[in-house]
PDB file of C-alpha atoms in Angstrom:
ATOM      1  CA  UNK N  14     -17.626 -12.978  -8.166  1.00 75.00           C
ATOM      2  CA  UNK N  15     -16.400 -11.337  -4.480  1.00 81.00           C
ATOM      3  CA  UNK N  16     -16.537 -13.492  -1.682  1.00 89.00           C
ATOM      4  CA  UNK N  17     -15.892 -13.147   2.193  1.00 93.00           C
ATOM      5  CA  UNK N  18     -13.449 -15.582   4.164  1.00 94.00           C
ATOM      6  CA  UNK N  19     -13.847 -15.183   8.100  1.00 95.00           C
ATOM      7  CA  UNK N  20     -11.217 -17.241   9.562  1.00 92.00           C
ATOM      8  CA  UNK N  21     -12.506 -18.530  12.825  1.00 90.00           C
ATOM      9  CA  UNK N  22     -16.529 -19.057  13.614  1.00 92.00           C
ATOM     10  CA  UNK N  23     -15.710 -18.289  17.264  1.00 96.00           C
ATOM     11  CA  UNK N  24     -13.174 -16.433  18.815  1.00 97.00           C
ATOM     12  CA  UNK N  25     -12.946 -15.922  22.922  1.00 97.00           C
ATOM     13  CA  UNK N  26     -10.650 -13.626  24.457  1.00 97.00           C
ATOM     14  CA  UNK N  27     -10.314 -12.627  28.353  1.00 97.00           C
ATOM     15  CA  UNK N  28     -11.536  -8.976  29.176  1.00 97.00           C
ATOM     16  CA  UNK N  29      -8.577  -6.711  28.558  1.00 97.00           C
ATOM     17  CA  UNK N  30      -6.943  -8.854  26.051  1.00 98.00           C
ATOM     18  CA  UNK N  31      -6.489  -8.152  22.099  1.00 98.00           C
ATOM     19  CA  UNK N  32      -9.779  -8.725  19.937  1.00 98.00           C
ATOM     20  CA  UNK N  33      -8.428  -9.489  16.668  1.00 98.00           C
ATOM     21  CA  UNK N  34     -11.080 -10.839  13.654  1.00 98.00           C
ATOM     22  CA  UNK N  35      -9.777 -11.843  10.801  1.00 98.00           C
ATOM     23  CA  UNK N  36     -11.399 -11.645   7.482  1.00 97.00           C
ATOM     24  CA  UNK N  37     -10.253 -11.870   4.078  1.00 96.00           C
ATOM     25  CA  UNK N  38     -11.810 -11.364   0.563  1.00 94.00           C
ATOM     26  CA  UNK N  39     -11.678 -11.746  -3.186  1.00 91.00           C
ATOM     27  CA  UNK N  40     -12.308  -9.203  -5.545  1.00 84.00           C
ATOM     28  CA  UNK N  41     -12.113  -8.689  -9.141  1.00 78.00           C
ATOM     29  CA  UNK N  42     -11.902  -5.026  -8.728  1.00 80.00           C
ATOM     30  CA  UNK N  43     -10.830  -2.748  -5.888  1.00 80.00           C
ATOM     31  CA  UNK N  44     -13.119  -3.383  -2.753  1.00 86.00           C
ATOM     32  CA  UNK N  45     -15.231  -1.563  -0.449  1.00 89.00           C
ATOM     33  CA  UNK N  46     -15.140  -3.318   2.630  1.00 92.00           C
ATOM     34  CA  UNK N  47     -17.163  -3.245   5.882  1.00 93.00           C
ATOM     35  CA  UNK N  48     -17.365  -4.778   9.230  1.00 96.00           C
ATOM     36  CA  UNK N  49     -20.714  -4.652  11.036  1.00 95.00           C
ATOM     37  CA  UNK N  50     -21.602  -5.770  14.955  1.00 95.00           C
ATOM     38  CA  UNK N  51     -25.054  -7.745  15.289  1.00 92.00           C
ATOM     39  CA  UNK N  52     -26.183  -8.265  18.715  1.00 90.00           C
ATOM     40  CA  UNK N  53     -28.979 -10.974  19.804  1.00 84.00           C
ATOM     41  CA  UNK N  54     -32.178 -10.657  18.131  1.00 78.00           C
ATOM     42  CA  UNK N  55     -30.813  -7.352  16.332  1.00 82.00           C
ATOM     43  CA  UNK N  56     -30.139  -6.186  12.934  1.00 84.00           C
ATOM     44  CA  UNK N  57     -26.665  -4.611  12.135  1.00 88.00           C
ATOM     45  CA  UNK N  58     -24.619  -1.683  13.244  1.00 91.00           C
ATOM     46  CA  UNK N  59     -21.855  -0.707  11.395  1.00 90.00           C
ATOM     47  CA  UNK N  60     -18.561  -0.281  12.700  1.00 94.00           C
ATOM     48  CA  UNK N  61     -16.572   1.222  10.238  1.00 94.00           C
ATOM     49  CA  UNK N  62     -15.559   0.827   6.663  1.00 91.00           C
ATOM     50  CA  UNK N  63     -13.109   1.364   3.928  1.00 91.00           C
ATOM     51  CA  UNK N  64     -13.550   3.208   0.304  1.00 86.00           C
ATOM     52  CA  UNK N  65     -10.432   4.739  -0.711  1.00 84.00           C
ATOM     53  CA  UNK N  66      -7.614   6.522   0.889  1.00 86.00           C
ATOM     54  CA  UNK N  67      -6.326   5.437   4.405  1.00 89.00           C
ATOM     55  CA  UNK N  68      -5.688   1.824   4.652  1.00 91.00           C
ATOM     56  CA  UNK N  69      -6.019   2.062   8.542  1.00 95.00           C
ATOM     57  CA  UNK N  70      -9.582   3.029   9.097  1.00 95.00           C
ATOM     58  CA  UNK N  71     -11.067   4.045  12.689  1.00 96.00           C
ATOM     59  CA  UNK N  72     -14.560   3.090  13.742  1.00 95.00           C
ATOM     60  CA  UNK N  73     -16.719   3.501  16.880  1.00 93.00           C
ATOM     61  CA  UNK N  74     -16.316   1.371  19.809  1.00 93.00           C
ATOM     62  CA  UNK N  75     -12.613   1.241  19.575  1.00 96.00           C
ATOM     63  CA  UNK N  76     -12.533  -1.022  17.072  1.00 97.00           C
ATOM     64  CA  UNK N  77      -9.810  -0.310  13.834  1.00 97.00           C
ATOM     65  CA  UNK N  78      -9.299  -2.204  10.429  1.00 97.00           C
ATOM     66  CA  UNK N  79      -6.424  -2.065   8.115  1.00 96.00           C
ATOM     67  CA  UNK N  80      -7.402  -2.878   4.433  1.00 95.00           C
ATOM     68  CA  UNK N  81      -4.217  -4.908   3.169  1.00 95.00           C
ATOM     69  CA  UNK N  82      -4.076  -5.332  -0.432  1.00 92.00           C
ATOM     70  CA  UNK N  83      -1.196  -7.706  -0.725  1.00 93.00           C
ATOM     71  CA  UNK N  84      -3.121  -9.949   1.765  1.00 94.00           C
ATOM     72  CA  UNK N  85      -6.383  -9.243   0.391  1.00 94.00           C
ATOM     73  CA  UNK N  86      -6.768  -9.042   4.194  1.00 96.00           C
ATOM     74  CA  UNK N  87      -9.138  -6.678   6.163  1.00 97.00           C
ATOM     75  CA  UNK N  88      -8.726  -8.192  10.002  1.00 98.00           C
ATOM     76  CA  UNK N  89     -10.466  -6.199  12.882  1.00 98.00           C
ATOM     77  CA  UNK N  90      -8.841  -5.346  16.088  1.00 98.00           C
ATOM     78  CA  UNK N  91      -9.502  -3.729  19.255  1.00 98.00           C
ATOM     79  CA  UNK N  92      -6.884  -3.377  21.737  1.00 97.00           C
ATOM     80  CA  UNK N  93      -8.598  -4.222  24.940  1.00 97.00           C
ATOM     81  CA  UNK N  94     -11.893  -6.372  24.894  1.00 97.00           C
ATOM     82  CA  UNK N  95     -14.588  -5.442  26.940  1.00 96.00           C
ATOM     83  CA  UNK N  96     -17.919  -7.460  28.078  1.00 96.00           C
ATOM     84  CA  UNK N  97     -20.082  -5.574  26.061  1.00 95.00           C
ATOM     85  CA  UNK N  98     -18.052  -6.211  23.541  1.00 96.00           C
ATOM     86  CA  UNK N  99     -19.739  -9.893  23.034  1.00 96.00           C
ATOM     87  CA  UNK N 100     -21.502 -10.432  19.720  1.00 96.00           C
ATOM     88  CA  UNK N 101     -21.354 -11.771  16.277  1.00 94.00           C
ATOM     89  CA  UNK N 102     -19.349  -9.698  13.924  1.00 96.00           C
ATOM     90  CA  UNK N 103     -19.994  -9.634   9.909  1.00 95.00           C
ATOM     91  CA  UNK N 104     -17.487  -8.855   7.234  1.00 96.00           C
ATOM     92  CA  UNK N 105     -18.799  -7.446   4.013  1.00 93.00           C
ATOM     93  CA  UNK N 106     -17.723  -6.436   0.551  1.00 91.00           C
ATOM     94  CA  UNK N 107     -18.786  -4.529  -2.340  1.00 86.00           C
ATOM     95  CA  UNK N 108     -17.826  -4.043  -5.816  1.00 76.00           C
ATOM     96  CA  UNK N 109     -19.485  -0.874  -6.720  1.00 67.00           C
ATOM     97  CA  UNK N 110     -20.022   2.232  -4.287  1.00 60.00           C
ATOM     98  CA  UNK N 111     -23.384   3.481  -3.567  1.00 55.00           C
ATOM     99  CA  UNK N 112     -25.795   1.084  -2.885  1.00 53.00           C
ATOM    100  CA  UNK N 113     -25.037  -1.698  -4.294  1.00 70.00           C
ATOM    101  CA  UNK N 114     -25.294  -5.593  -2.887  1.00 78.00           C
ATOM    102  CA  UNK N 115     -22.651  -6.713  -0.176  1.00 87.00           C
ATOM    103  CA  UNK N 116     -21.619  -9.710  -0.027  1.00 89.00           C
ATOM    104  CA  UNK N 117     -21.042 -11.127   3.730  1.00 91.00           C
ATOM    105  CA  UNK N 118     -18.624 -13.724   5.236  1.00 93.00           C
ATOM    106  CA  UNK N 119     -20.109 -16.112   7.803  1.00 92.00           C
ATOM    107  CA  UNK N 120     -19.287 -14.332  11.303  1.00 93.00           C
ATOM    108  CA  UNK N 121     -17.232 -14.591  14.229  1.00 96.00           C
ATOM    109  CA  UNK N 122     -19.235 -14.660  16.980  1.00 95.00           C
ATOM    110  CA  UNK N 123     -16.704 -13.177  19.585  1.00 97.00           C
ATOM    111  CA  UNK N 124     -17.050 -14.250  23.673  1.00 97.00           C
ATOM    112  CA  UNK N 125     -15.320 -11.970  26.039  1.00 97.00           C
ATOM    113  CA  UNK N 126     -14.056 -14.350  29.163  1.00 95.00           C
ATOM    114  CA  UNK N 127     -14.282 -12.388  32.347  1.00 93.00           C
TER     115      UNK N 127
ATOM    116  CA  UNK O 176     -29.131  10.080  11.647  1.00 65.00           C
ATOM    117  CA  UNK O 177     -29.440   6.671   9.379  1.00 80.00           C
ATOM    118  CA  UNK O 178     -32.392   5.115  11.646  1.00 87.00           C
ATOM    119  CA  UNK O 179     -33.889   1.935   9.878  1.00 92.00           C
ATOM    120  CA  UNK O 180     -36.832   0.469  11.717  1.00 94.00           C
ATOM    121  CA  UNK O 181     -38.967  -2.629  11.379  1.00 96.00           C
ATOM    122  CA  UNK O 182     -42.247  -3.671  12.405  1.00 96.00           C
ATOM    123  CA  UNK O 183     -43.324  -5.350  13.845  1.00 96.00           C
ATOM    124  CA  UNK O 184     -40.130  -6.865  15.600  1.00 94.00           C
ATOM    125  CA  UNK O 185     -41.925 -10.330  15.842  1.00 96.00           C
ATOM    126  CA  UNK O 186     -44.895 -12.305  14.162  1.00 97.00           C
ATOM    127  CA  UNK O 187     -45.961 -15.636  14.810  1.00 97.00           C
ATOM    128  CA  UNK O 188     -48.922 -16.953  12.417  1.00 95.00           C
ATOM    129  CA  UNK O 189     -50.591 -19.918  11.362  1.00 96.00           C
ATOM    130  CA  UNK O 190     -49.365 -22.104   8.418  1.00 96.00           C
ATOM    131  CA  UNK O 191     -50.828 -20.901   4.584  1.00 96.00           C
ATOM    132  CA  UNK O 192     -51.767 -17.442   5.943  1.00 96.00           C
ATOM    133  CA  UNK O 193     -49.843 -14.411   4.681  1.00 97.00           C
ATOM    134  CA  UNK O 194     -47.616 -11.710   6.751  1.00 97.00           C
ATOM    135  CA  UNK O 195     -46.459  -8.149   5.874  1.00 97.00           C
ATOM    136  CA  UNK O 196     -43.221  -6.874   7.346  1.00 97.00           C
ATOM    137  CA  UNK O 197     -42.662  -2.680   7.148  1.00 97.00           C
ATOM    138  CA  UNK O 198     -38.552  -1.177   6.646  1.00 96.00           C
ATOM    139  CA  UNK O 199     -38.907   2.207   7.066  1.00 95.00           C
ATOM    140  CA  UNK O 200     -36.003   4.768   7.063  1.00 91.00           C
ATOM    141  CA  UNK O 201     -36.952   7.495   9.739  1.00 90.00           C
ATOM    142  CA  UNK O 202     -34.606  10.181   8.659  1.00 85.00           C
ATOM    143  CA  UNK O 203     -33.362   9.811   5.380  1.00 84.00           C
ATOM    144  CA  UNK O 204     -34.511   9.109   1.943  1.00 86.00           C
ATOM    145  CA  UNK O 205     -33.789   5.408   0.910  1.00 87.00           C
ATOM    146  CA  UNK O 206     -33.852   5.249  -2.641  1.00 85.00           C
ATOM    147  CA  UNK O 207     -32.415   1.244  -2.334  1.00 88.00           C
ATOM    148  CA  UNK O 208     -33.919  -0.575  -0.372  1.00 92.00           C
ATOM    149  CA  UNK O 209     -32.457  -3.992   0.451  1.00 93.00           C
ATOM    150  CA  UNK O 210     -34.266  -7.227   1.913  1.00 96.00           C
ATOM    151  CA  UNK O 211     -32.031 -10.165   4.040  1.00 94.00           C
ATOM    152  CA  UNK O 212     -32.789 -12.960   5.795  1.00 95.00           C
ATOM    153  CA  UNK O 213     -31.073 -14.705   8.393  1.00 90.00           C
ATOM    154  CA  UNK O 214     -31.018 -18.253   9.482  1.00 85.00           C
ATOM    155  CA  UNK O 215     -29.898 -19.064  12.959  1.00 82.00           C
ATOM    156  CA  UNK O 216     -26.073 -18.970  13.707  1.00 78.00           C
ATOM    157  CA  UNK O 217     -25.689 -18.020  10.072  1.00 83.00           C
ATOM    158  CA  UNK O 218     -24.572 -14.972   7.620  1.00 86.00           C
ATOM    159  CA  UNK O 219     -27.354 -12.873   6.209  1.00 88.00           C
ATOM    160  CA  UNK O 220     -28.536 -14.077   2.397  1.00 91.00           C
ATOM    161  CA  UNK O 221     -29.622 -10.807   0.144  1.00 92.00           C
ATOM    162  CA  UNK O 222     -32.894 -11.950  -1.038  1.00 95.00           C
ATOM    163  CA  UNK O 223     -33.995  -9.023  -3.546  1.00 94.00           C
ATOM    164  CA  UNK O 224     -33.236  -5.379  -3.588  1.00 92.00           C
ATOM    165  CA  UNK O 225     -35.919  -2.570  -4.664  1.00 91.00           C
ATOM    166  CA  UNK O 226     -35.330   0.842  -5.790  1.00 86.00           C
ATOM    167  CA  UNK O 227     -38.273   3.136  -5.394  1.00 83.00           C
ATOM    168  CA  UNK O 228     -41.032   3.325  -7.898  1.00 81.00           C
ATOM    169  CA  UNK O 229     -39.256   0.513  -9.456  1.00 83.00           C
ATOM    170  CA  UNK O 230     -39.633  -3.673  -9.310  1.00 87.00           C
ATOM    171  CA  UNK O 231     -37.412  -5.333  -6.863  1.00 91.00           C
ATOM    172  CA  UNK O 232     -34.552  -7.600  -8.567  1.00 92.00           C
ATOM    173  CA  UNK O 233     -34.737 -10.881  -6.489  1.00 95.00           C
ATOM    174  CA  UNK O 234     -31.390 -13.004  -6.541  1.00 92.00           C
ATOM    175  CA  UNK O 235     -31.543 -16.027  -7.423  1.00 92.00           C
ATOM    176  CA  UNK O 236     -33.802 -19.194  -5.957  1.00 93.00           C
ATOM    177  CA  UNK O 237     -35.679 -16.163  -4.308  1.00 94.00           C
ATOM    178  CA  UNK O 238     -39.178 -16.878  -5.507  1.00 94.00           C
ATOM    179  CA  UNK O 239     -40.486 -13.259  -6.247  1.00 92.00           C
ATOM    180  CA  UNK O 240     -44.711 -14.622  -6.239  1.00 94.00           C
ATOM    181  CA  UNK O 241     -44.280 -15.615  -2.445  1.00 96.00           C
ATOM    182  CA  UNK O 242     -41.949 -12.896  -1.467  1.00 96.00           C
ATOM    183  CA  UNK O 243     -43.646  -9.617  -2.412  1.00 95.00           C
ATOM    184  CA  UNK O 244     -41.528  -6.428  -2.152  1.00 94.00           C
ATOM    185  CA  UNK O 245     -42.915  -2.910  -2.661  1.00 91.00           C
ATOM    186  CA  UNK O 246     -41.074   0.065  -2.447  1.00 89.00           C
ATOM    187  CA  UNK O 247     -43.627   2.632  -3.002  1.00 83.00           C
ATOM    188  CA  UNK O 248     -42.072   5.360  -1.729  1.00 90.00           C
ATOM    189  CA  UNK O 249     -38.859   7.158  -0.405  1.00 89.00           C
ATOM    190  CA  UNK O 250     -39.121   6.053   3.417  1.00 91.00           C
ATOM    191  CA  UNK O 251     -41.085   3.169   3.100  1.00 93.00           C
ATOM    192  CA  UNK O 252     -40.437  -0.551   1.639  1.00 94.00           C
ATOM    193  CA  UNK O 253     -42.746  -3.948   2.982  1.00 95.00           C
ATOM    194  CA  UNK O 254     -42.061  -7.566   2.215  1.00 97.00           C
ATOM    195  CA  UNK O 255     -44.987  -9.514   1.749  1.00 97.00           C
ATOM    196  CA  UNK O 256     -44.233 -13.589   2.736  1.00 97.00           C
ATOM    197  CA  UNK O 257     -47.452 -14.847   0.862  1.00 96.00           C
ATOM    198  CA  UNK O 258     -49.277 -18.399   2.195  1.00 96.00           C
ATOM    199  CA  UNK O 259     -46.729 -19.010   4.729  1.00 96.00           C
ATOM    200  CA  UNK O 260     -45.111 -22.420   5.841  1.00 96.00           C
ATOM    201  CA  UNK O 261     -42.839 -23.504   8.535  1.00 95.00           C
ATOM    202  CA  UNK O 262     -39.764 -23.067   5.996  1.00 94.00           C
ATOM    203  CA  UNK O 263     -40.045 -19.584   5.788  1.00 95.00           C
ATOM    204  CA  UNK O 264     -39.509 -18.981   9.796  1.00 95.00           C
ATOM    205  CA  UNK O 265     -36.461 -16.711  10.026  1.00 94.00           C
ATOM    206  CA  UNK O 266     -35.211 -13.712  11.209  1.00 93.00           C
ATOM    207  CA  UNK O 267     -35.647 -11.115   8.255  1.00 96.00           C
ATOM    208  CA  UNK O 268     -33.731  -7.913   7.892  1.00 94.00           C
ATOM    209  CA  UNK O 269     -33.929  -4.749   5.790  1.00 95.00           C
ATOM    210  CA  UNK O 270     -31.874  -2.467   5.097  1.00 93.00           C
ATOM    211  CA  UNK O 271     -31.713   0.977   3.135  1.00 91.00           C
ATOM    212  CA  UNK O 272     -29.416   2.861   1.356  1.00 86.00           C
ATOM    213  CA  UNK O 273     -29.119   6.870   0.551  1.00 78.00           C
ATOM    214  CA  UNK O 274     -29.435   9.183  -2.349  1.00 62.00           C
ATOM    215  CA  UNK O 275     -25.653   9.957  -2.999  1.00 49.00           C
ATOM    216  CA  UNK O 276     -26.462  12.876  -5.662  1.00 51.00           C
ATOM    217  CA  UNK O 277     -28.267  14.109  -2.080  1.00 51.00           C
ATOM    218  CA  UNK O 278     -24.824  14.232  -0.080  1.00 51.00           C
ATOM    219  CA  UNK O 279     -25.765  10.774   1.421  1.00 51.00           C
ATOM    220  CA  UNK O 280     -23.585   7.975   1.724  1.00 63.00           C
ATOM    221  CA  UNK O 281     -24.146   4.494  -0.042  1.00 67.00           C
ATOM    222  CA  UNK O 282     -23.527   2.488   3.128  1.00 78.00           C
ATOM    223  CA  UNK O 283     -26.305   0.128   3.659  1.00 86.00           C
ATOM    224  CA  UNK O 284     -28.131   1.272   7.117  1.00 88.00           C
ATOM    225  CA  UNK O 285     -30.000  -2.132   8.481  1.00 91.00           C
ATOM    226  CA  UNK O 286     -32.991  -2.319  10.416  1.00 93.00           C
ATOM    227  CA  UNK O 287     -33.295  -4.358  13.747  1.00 92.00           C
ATOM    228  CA  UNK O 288     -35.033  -7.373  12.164  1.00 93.00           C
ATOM    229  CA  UNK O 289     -38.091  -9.286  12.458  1.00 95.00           C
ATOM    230  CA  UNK O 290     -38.315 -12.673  13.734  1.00 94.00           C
ATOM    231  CA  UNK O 291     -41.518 -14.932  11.771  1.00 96.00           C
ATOM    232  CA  UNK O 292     -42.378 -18.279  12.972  1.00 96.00           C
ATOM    233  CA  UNK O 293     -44.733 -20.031  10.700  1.00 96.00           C
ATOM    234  CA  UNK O 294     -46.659 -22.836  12.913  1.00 95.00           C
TER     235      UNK O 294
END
């Protein structure tokens, strides 16, 4: 069975400062992993994810994740935080491409200190 | 492109009564459709998935006879919350998935929620 680890239920940074999420999973097979941004009373946006190929993968807002096998790690940064940056974040995994169930960690809901 | 929407966004309604909830994909054809719900300050539990023309697979301690999910067609999914009580206030989320033999991708597009609070 897969299952999502996010280390931290809160994380607070100053504006301008490194965002860093971490999240780690389990897998009996290769994952597809995902991080998605939920603000109040919202449903999800995705911010980016990762199938094959690249281990460093891009998504919008500024926001990167590097899929680390040894470390069965896929931690989310952004460089320099920014108010509207404030939300809960969800890490996901996935088994099987196309469709199939993810399985989410708990969230980091992230507060950006002005 | 990959717009999910909900409606409506928020329902209140009277204990024992029973309250439909639309997912709709607005440019795409969602051949999975996928059904959450969401407890405050928590993760999001999948409670069944439907394919179209097909019966949803509910995980389990979902009980399929209150939680009615049709996906009758392409764009359109509804989850039913039969005689409702208190318990079943939450925020509930759908969201829907591609055809990849289309050229779509299978990332799971999710709708902006509805909040139901059972009195």
């Amino acid at each position: 069975a897969q299952s999502v680890t996010q280390l931290g239920s809160h994380v607070s940074v100053s504006e301008g400062a490194l965002v860093l999420l971490r999240c780690n999973y389990s897998s009996s097979v290769p994952p597809y992993l995902f991080w998605y941004v939920q603000y109040p009373n919202q449903g999800l946006q995705l911010l980016l994810k990762y199938t094959t190929g690249a281990t460093l993968v891009k998504g919008i807002n500024g926001f990167e994740a590097e899929f680390k096998k040894s470390e069965t790690s896929f931690h989310l940064t952004k460089p320099s935080a920014h108010m509207s940056d404030a939300a809960e974040y969800f890490c996901a995994v996935s088994d099987v491409w196309g469709a199939q169930k993810l399985v989410f960690g708990q969230g980091t809901r992230l507060t950006i200190n002005p | 492109g990959a717009v999910v929407s909900q409606h409506p966004s928020r329902v209140i309604c009277k204990s024992g009564t029973s309250v439909k909830i639309e997912c709709r994909s607005l440019d795409f054809q969602a051949t999975t459709m996928f059904w959450y719900r969401q407890f405050p300050k928590q993760s999001l539990m999948l409670m069944a998935t439907s394919n179209e023309g097909s019966k949803a697979t509910y995980e389990q301690g979902v009980e399929k006879d209150k939680f009615l999910i049709n996906h009758a067609s392409l764009t359109l999914s509804t989850l039913t919350v039969t005689s409702a009580h208190p318990e079943d206030s939450s925020f509930y989320i759908c969201s829907a998935s591609g055809d990849l033999a289309g050229g779509l991708s299978g990332t799971q597009y999710f709708g902006p929620g509805t909040r139901l609070t059972v009195l």
